[in-house]
Short mmCIF file of C-alpha atoms in Angstrom, two decimals:
data_model
loop_
_atom_site.label_atom_id
_atom_site.label_comp_id
_atom_site.label_asym_id
_atom_site.label_seq_id
_atom_site.Cartn_x
_atom_site.Cartn_y
_atom_site.Cartn_z
CA MET A 1 12.36 -88.13 -58.11
CA ASN A 2 11.60 -84.54 -58.88
CA LYS A 3 8.69 -84.66 -56.40
CA TYR A 4 10.98 -85.81 -53.55
CA ARG A 5 13.43 -83.06 -54.38
CA ARG A 6 10.65 -80.44 -54.23
CA VAL A 7 9.44 -81.74 -50.82
CA ILE A 8 12.98 -81.67 -49.36
CA TYR A 9 13.48 -78.12 -50.70
CA VAL A 10 10.22 -76.92 -49.11
CA VAL A 11 11.08 -78.52 -45.72
CA ASP A 12 14.57 -76.96 -45.75
CA ARG A 13 13.02 -73.57 -46.63
CA ILE A 14 10.51 -73.72 -43.74
CA SER A 15 13.18 -74.76 -41.22
CA SER A 16 15.44 -71.91 -42.30
CA LEU A 17 12.55 -69.41 -41.92
CA ASN A 18 11.74 -70.74 -38.43
CA LEU A 19 15.36 -70.41 -37.39
CA HIS A 20 15.48 -66.84 -38.70
CA CYS A 21 12.27 -65.90 -36.86
CA SER A 22 13.50 -67.40 -33.63
CA GLN A 23 16.59 -65.19 -33.87
CA ILE A 24 14.53 -62.00 -34.52
CA LYS A 25 11.78 -62.42 -31.83
CA PRO A 26 14.10 -62.29 -28.77
CA ARG A 27 15.69 -59.11 -30.09
CA ILE A 28 12.22 -57.52 -30.57
CA ALA A 29 11.18 -58.67 -27.09
CA VAL A 30 14.29 -57.24 -25.54
CA ARG A 31 13.82 -53.94 -27.38
CA ARG A 32 10.15 -53.71 -26.34
CA GLY A 33 11.07 -54.55 -22.74
CA LEU A 34 13.75 -51.89 -22.71
CA GLU A 35 11.34 -49.28 -24.05
CA THR A 36 8.48 -50.09 -21.68
CA SER A 37 10.31 -50.96 -18.44
CA PRO A 38 13.01 -48.69 -17.07
CA LEU A 39 13.72 -51.32 -14.44
CA LEU A 40 14.63 -53.90 -17.09
CA ARG A 41 16.70 -51.26 -18.84
CA GLY A 42 18.60 -50.62 -15.63
CA GLN A 43 19.03 -54.29 -14.97
CA ASP A 44 20.38 -54.86 -18.47
CA ALA A 45 22.86 -52.03 -18.02
CA ASP A 46 23.86 -53.38 -14.61
CA ASP A 47 24.30 -56.88 -16.07
CA LYS A 48 26.69 -55.46 -18.59
CA LEU A 49 28.60 -53.38 -16.04
CA SER A 50 28.66 -55.78 -13.10
CA PRO A 51 27.26 -59.22 -13.87
CA GLY A 52 25.92 -61.20 -10.97
CA SER A 53 22.78 -61.88 -9.09
CA ASP A 54 23.25 -58.87 -6.67
CA SER A 55 23.60 -56.18 -9.32
CA GLY A 56 19.98 -55.00 -9.19
CA HIS A 57 20.08 -54.76 -5.39
CA LYS A 58 23.27 -52.65 -5.51
CA THR A 59 21.69 -50.24 -8.01
CA ARG A 60 18.60 -49.77 -5.75
CA LEU A 61 20.82 -49.01 -2.74
CA LYS A 62 22.77 -46.45 -4.74
CA ALA A 63 19.57 -44.69 -5.78
CA ILE A 64 18.36 -44.51 -2.16
CA ASP A 65 21.71 -43.13 -1.04
CA LEU A 66 21.67 -40.55 -3.80
CA ALA A 67 18.16 -39.40 -2.88
CA ARG A 68 19.12 -39.12 0.80
CA LYS A 69 22.20 -37.13 -0.10
CA ILE A 70 20.15 -34.69 -2.25
CA ARG A 71 17.64 -34.19 0.57
CA GLN A 72 20.46 -33.42 3.02
CA GLU A 73 22.03 -30.88 0.65
CA ASN A 74 18.65 -29.19 0.09
CA ALA A 75 18.08 -29.03 3.84
CA LYS A 76 21.47 -27.36 4.30
CA THR A 77 21.09 -24.84 1.51
CA ARG A 78 17.46 -23.98 2.34
CA VAL A 79 17.34 -20.61 4.15
CA LYS A 80 14.95 -20.59 7.07
CA GLN A 81 12.63 -17.59 6.74
CA PRO A 82 11.59 -15.94 10.01
CA ALA A 83 8.00 -16.48 11.01
CA ALA A 84 5.80 -13.53 10.11
CA SER A 85 4.29 -11.55 12.97
CA GLY A 86 0.58 -11.24 13.62
CA PRO A 87 0.04 -7.93 11.78
CA GLN A 88 2.12 -9.14 8.81
CA GLU A 89 0.05 -12.29 8.58
CA ARG A 90 -3.17 -10.25 8.69
CA VAL A 91 -1.90 -7.97 5.92
CA MET A 92 -0.97 -10.92 3.71
CA GLU A 93 -4.30 -12.57 4.47
CA LEU A 94 -6.13 -9.39 3.41
CA LYS A 95 -4.21 -9.38 0.15
CA ARG A 96 -5.11 -13.04 -0.51
CA VAL A 97 -8.80 -12.43 0.28
CA SER A 98 -8.99 -9.40 -2.03
CA LEU A 99 -7.37 -11.38 -4.88
CA GLN A 100 -9.83 -14.22 -4.29
CA LEU A 101 -12.77 -11.79 -4.46
CA GLN A 102 -11.45 -10.50 -7.79
CA LYS A 103 -11.27 -14.04 -9.23
CA VAL A 104 -14.47 -15.54 -7.78
CA HIS A 105 -17.58 -16.38 -9.76
CA PRO A 106 -19.94 -13.38 -10.13
CA ASN A 107 -22.65 -15.14 -8.09
CA VAL A 108 -20.26 -15.54 -5.16
CA LEU A 109 -19.37 -11.84 -5.18
CA ALA A 110 -23.06 -10.92 -5.53
CA LYS A 111 -23.90 -12.96 -2.43
CA HIS A 112 -21.11 -11.27 -0.51
CA LEU A 113 -22.39 -7.82 -1.53
CA HIS A 114 -25.97 -8.80 -0.66
CA ARG A 115 -24.89 -9.78 2.85
CA SER A 116 -23.13 -6.39 3.19
CA LEU A 117 -26.22 -4.36 2.18
CA LEU A 118 -26.51 -1.26 4.40
CA TYR A 119 -29.67 0.41 3.03
CA GLN A 120 -32.26 0.01 0.29
CA ASP A 121 -35.52 1.59 -0.86
CA ASP A 122 -37.39 2.00 -4.12
CA HIS A 123 -34.82 4.34 -5.61
CA VAL A 124 -31.37 3.72 -4.17
CA ALA A 125 -29.30 1.09 -2.34
CA VAL A 126 -26.11 1.40 -0.32
CA ILE A 127 -23.64 -1.46 0.02
CA ASN A 128 -20.38 -1.91 1.93
CA LYS A 129 -17.69 -2.09 -0.72
CA PRO A 130 -14.91 -4.61 0.09
CA TYR A 131 -11.24 -3.83 -0.24
CA GLY A 132 -9.46 -4.46 -3.54
CA VAL A 133 -12.54 -4.99 -5.75
CA PRO A 134 -13.00 -2.47 -8.58
CA VAL A 135 -16.35 -0.79 -9.16
CA GLN A 136 -16.12 -0.24 -12.91
CA GLU A 137 -15.90 -3.00 -15.50
CA ASP A 138 -12.52 -4.72 -15.68
CA PRO A 139 -11.95 -7.56 -18.18
CA GLU A 140 -9.22 -9.16 -16.06
CA VAL A 141 -11.07 -9.40 -12.72
CA THR A 142 -14.60 -9.64 -11.38
CA SER A 143 -15.91 -6.13 -10.75
CA ILE A 144 -18.94 -4.85 -8.83
CA SER A 145 -20.57 -3.50 -12.00
CA SER A 146 -20.44 -6.95 -13.61
CA VAL A 147 -22.46 -8.56 -10.76
CA LEU A 148 -25.08 -5.81 -10.30
CA PRO A 149 -27.73 -7.67 -12.39
CA VAL A 150 -27.40 -10.72 -10.10
CA LEU A 151 -27.41 -8.52 -7.00
CA SER A 152 -30.56 -6.76 -8.18
CA LYS A 153 -32.37 -10.09 -8.52
CA MET A 154 -31.23 -11.16 -5.09
CA MET A 155 -32.59 -7.91 -3.61
CA ASP A 156 -35.93 -8.60 -5.30
CA GLY A 157 -36.15 -12.12 -3.92
CA MET A 158 -34.88 -13.89 -7.07
CA LYS A 159 -38.06 -13.16 -9.04
CA VAL A 160 -38.00 -14.54 -12.58
CA LYS A 161 -39.75 -11.55 -14.14
CA SER A 162 -37.80 -8.92 -12.17
CA THR A 163 -37.04 -5.85 -14.32
CA SER A 164 -35.21 -3.81 -11.68
CA GLN A 165 -31.61 -2.78 -12.16
CA LEU A 166 -28.74 -1.29 -10.20
CA LEU A 167 -26.37 1.35 -11.48
CA PRO A 168 -23.31 2.84 -9.70
CA CYS A 169 -23.67 6.58 -8.98
CA LEU A 170 -20.75 7.88 -6.99
CA GLY A 171 -17.86 5.48 -7.39
CA LEU A 172 -15.08 4.52 -5.05
CA GLU A 173 -11.48 3.65 -5.77
CA LYS A 174 -10.47 0.04 -6.08
CA ASP A 175 -8.46 0.03 -2.84
CA SER A 176 -10.96 2.04 -0.77
CA THR A 177 -13.80 0.61 1.34
CA GLY A 178 -17.14 1.76 2.69
CA THR A 179 -20.47 3.16 1.50
CA LEU A 180 -21.12 2.70 -2.22
CA LEU A 181 -24.31 4.31 -3.55
CA LEU A 182 -26.31 2.47 -6.24
CA ALA A 183 -29.33 3.76 -8.15
CA ARG A 184 -32.26 1.70 -9.48
CA SER A 185 -32.78 3.65 -12.72
CA GLU A 186 -31.10 6.10 -15.06
CA GLU A 187 -33.37 8.90 -13.87
CA VAL A 188 -32.24 8.39 -10.28
CA VAL A 189 -28.60 8.49 -11.41
CA GLU A 190 -29.11 11.86 -13.10
CA HIS A 191 -30.96 13.20 -10.04
CA ILE A 192 -28.13 12.12 -7.68
CA LEU A 193 -25.45 13.59 -9.92
CA SER A 194 -27.37 16.86 -9.98
CA LEU A 195 -27.55 16.87 -6.16
CA ASN A 196 -23.84 16.10 -5.98
CA ARG A 197 -22.95 19.04 -8.26
CA ASN A 198 -24.88 21.31 -5.89
CA ASN A 199 -23.06 19.87 -2.83
CA GLN A 200 -26.30 18.33 -1.46
CA VAL A 201 -24.74 14.88 -1.13
CA GLN A 202 -22.45 14.65 1.87
CA ARG A 203 -19.74 12.03 1.87
CA LYS A 204 -17.37 11.74 4.82
CA TYR A 205 -14.28 9.59 4.79
CA TRP A 206 -12.02 8.38 7.59
CA VAL A 207 -8.30 8.02 6.88
CA VAL A 208 -5.19 7.14 8.86
CA THR A 209 -2.29 9.38 7.90
CA VAL A 210 1.44 9.31 8.55
CA GLY A 211 1.96 12.70 10.18
CA VAL A 212 -0.20 15.21 12.06
CA PRO A 213 -1.67 18.13 10.05
CA VAL A 214 -1.21 21.71 11.33
CA PRO A 215 -3.69 23.23 11.87
CA SER A 216 -5.89 20.39 13.05
CA GLU A 217 -8.89 21.60 11.05
CA GLY A 218 -9.23 23.45 7.78
CA LEU A 219 -10.24 23.66 4.10
CA ILE A 220 -7.93 22.71 1.23
CA ASP A 221 -8.70 24.56 -2.02
CA ILE A 222 -5.96 23.65 -4.49
CA PRO A 223 -6.66 22.52 -8.10
CA ILE A 224 -5.38 19.11 -9.25
CA MET A 225 -4.14 17.96 -12.65
CA GLU A 226 -2.35 14.94 -14.11
CA LYS A 227 1.40 15.40 -14.53
CA GLU A 228 4.23 13.41 -16.01
CA VAL A 229 6.99 12.38 -13.64
CA THR A 230 10.33 12.10 -15.41
CA GLY A 231 13.32 10.14 -14.22
CA PRO A 232 14.48 6.50 -14.19
CA GLN A 233 10.84 5.39 -13.85
CA PRO A 234 8.73 7.78 -15.96
CA HIS A 235 5.04 7.66 -15.07
CA TYR A 236 1.96 9.84 -14.61
CA LYS A 237 0.43 11.05 -11.34
CA MET A 238 -2.20 13.46 -10.17
CA GLY A 239 -0.51 16.53 -8.68
CA LEU A 240 -1.24 19.97 -7.32
CA SER A 241 -1.66 22.97 -9.62
CA PRO A 242 -1.79 25.85 -7.14
CA LEU A 243 -3.17 29.28 -8.02
CA PHE A 244 -0.64 31.09 -5.82
CA ARG A 245 3.09 30.87 -5.21
CA MET A 246 5.63 32.65 -3.04
CA ASN A 247 7.14 35.75 -4.61
CA ASP A 248 10.85 36.18 -5.23
CA THR A 249 11.48 38.03 -1.96
CA GLY A 250 9.66 35.36 0.06
CA ASP A 251 7.52 37.79 2.03
CA GLY A 252 4.30 37.44 0.04
CA ILE A 253 2.35 35.44 -2.55
CA THR A 254 1.74 35.96 -6.23
CA LYS A 255 -1.24 34.71 -8.19
CA VAL A 256 -0.45 32.19 -10.92
CA ARG A 257 -2.38 31.72 -14.11
CA ASN A 258 -4.65 28.70 -13.90
CA HIS A 259 -3.71 25.72 -16.05
CA GLN A 260 -6.31 24.66 -18.62
CA GLN A 261 -6.10 20.99 -17.65
CA ALA A 262 -6.36 21.64 -13.91
CA HIS A 263 -9.59 20.71 -12.06
CA ALA A 264 -10.95 22.57 -9.05
CA ALA A 265 -10.59 20.44 -5.90
CA VAL A 266 -11.86 21.35 -2.43
CA THR A 267 -11.52 19.16 0.67
CA LYS A 268 -12.48 19.82 4.25
CA TYR A 269 -10.53 18.01 6.96
CA ARG A 270 -10.71 17.56 10.71
CA VAL A 271 -8.27 15.67 12.95
CA LEU A 272 -10.23 13.26 15.17
CA ASP A 273 -7.21 11.99 17.13
CA SER A 274 -3.45 11.69 16.82
CA ASN A 275 -0.82 9.51 18.46
CA SER A 276 2.66 8.11 17.70
CA GLY A 277 3.14 10.48 14.72
CA CYS A 278 -0.06 9.32 13.00
CA SER A 279 -3.55 10.81 12.81
CA LEU A 280 -7.14 9.67 12.39
CA ILE A 281 -8.75 12.30 10.13
CA GLU A 282 -12.24 12.89 8.82
CA LEU A 283 -12.35 14.20 5.21
CA GLN A 284 -15.29 15.71 3.33
CA PRO A 285 -14.74 16.35 -0.39
CA PHE A 286 -16.79 19.05 -2.16
CA THR A 287 -15.54 18.02 -5.59
CA GLY A 288 -14.88 14.67 -7.24
CA VAL A 289 -11.46 14.84 -8.84
CA LYS A 290 -9.52 11.60 -9.39
CA HIS A 291 -7.39 10.72 -6.31
CA GLN A 292 -8.39 14.07 -4.74
CA LEU A 293 -8.18 13.00 -1.10
CA ARG A 294 -4.89 11.17 -1.53
CA VAL A 295 -3.23 14.08 -3.36
CA HIS A 296 -4.47 16.74 -0.91
CA MET A 297 -3.31 14.76 2.12
CA ALA A 298 0.09 13.85 0.65
CA PHE A 299 1.13 17.04 -1.13
CA ALA A 300 -1.00 19.82 0.40
CA LEU A 301 -0.71 18.80 4.09
CA GLY A 302 2.40 16.60 3.86
CA CYS A 303 0.56 13.72 5.60
CA PRO A 304 0.16 10.82 3.15
CA ILE A 305 -2.48 8.22 3.87
CA LEU A 306 -1.21 4.99 5.45
CA GLY A 307 -0.79 2.37 2.71
CA ASP A 308 -0.74 4.93 -0.13
CA HIS A 309 2.38 3.72 -1.95
CA LYS A 310 1.69 5.83 -5.03
CA TYR A 311 1.55 9.28 -3.49
CA SER A 312 3.98 8.77 -0.60
CA HIS A 313 6.78 9.70 -3.11
CA TRP A 314 6.58 12.05 -6.05
CA SER A 315 9.63 11.24 -8.14
CA LYS A 316 9.64 7.46 -7.85
CA LEU A 317 7.47 4.35 -7.59
CA ALA A 318 8.35 2.65 -4.31
CA PRO A 319 6.62 1.29 -1.19
CA GLN A 320 5.73 3.78 1.52
CA LYS A 321 8.57 4.35 3.97
CA LEU A 322 7.32 4.48 7.57
CA PRO A 323 9.07 5.91 10.66
CA GLU A 324 10.52 3.41 13.16
CA LEU A 325 7.96 4.38 15.80
CA VAL A 326 5.06 3.62 13.44
CA LEU A 327 6.60 0.30 12.43
CA ARG A 328 6.93 -0.69 16.07
CA LYS A 329 3.36 0.29 16.83
CA LEU A 330 2.03 -1.66 13.84
CA GLY A 331 4.35 -4.62 14.46
CA LEU A 332 5.67 -4.51 10.88
CA GLU A 333 8.99 -4.57 9.13
CA GLN A 334 9.88 -1.98 6.50
CA SER A 335 10.31 -4.75 3.93
CA LYS A 336 6.68 -5.79 4.48
CA SER A 337 5.21 -2.28 4.30
CA ARG A 338 4.51 -2.70 0.57
CA HIS A 339 1.65 -5.02 1.52
CA LEU A 340 -0.07 -2.40 3.71
CA PRO A 341 -3.59 -1.66 2.41
CA LEU A 342 -4.83 1.85 1.74
CA HIS A 343 -6.53 3.18 4.91
CA LEU A 344 -9.23 5.14 3.08
CA HIS A 345 -12.79 4.36 4.23
CA ALA A 346 -16.09 5.92 3.14
CA ARG A 347 -17.55 6.30 6.62
CA ARG A 348 -20.83 8.18 6.14
CA LEU A 349 -23.23 9.01 3.27
CA MET A 350 -26.06 11.57 3.58
CA LEU A 351 -28.52 11.99 0.73
CA PRO A 352 -31.70 14.16 0.75
CA GLY A 353 -35.05 13.47 -0.87
CA SER A 354 -35.50 9.72 -0.72
CA SER A 355 -38.85 7.88 -0.57
CA ARG A 356 -38.27 7.25 3.14
CA GLY A 357 -36.93 10.71 3.81
CA ASP A 358 -33.25 11.66 4.04
CA VAL A 359 -30.75 8.84 3.71
CA ASN A 360 -28.13 8.81 6.44
CA VAL A 361 -25.98 5.66 6.32
CA SER A 362 -22.90 4.93 8.41
CA CYS A 363 -20.56 2.09 7.47
CA PRO A 364 -18.50 0.13 10.04
CA LEU A 365 -14.75 0.13 9.71
CA PRO A 366 -13.16 -2.89 8.03
CA LYS A 367 -11.18 -5.31 10.18
CA TYR A 368 -7.70 -4.20 9.10
CA PHE A 369 -8.62 -0.52 9.63
CA MET A 370 -9.94 -1.26 13.12
CA GLN A 371 -6.79 -3.19 14.04
CA THR A 372 -4.64 -0.24 12.97
CA VAL A 373 -6.75 2.14 15.05
CA GLN A 374 -6.32 -0.12 18.07
CA ARG A 375 -2.56 -0.48 17.63
CA LEU A 376 -2.09 3.27 17.23
CA GLN A 377 -4.38 3.77 20.27
CA PHE A 378 -6.74 6.22 18.62
CA THR A 379 -9.91 7.36 20.42
CA PHE A 380 -13.11 7.87 18.47
CA PRO A 381 -15.02 11.16 18.84
CA ASP A 382 -17.94 9.47 20.60
CA ASP A 383 -15.59 7.89 23.10
CA LYS A 384 -13.94 11.22 23.69
CA ALA A 385 -17.32 12.84 24.33
CA LYS A 386 -18.19 10.08 26.78
CA LYS A 387 -14.89 10.54 28.58
CA LEU A 388 -15.46 14.29 28.79
CA GLN A 389 -18.96 13.71 30.12
CA SER A 390 -17.63 11.29 32.72
CA LYS A 391 -14.95 13.79 33.72
CA ASP A 392 -17.56 16.55 34.01
CA SER A 393 -19.76 14.33 36.13
CA VAL A 394 -16.82 13.36 38.36
CA SER A 395 -15.83 17.03 38.76
CA GLN A 396 -19.40 18.00 39.55
CA LYS A 397 -19.63 15.26 42.18
CA SER A 398 -16.30 16.29 43.67
CA LEU A 399 -17.46 19.91 43.72
CA GLN A 400 -20.69 18.94 45.43
CA SER A 401 -18.83 16.87 47.99
CA ASN A 402 -16.45 19.78 48.65
CA THR A 403 -19.31 22.25 49.20
CA ARG A 404 -20.97 19.78 51.54
CA LEU A 405 -17.75 19.39 53.48
CA ARG A 406 -17.29 23.14 53.75
CA SER A 407 -20.87 23.68 54.92
CA SER A 408 -20.44 20.98 57.56
CA VAL A 409 -17.21 22.62 58.77
CA VAL A 410 -18.92 26.01 59.00
CA LYS A 411 -21.79 24.51 60.95
CA LEU A 412 -19.37 22.84 63.35
CA ARG A 413 -17.50 26.11 63.99
CA LEU A 414 -20.79 27.98 64.65
CA SER A 415 -21.90 25.33 67.11
CA GLU A 416 -18.56 25.55 68.95
CA GLN A 417 -18.79 29.34 69.15
CA ARG A 418 -22.30 29.12 70.62
CA LYS A 419 -21.12 26.64 73.23
CA GLU A 420 -18.30 28.97 74.25
CA GLN A 421 -20.67 31.90 74.55
CA ASN A 422 -23.09 29.94 76.72
CA HIS A 423 -20.24 28.74 78.92
CA SER A 424 -18.93 32.33 79.45
CA ASN A 425 -22.38 33.57 80.34
#
């Protein structure tokens, strides 16, 4: 009897456990389904809100309508920006390319520099420096100095046991372009620096300036020093430290005591051509002070270099403000002038005493510089000389034709006089 009671108790216990498990599993399944499937979650909510077979379809239509409504509102609120003009697109493209060159792999930049090689021998090499790439080491971007070991191997034909090296001698600013001199040893670097101190290394730059210098040719001899600019945006700039100033009466000059931190700076300039309030100028520095050419053009001559946003103003940091005529010629808007690149190009490098004789390297103008020259309708000195020669030849030909015509007229008159005399006789 006790055995039957135990069996009945066990069967009742198992049935109660099965019933309890059957009640728990659907809840777990529903919870898992709600967690894993948003669609089931939405359907469950819709079933509670509006039971029926069409509740899921109504929710899907509402979502589509909501998305369409959002797209329409975004289309209405979106401001249509005017399409950039050709020059503005080229300026932005130049900025993108320069940023890409700063972020590329060192091997890619080395290949680019190897393709732009202008001259090489056993002692020196000259490359065409691209815009926006710094020469000295910079931890944030790829610099020219960081890829010189790879460039040296490329110049030697990728030899495994190559021991040659390349070292920068006379640097260029980050935003300048043109001839960059590299030495193959420390001894060559010292030799070139010694030649440069004795003004035996000639470097000529071409710049486009806003304004026309008067006189059109001269020598600027004004020291430069770093100064603090106070105001709402305090900062430091290189500025002039002149040795003379106007006296109190204004009819003469007075010599000023030289500042200890001032550096001697001498620049020779020559206007090659001018048009539309801008000039194409050739500069030859005899010293190597930081930002020397930019400071002398902006503050000594009052003609800042095009794209020089730092030295176009003294008391503030702001984009260069251009006259309306210049903006029309360049096809730019004043709001886009902040993207104008610095028009400072190392045009020619002359170096004596190389293994092949004197080094005389000329670097072609970059594309953006050439486009500015064409838009401002500048004429190069060689073209001017050709035009003058053609004018001279035309004038000589016209003179020769005039003399021939006069001689023929004289001969005709003499023949007529002879005929008259013969007829009278």
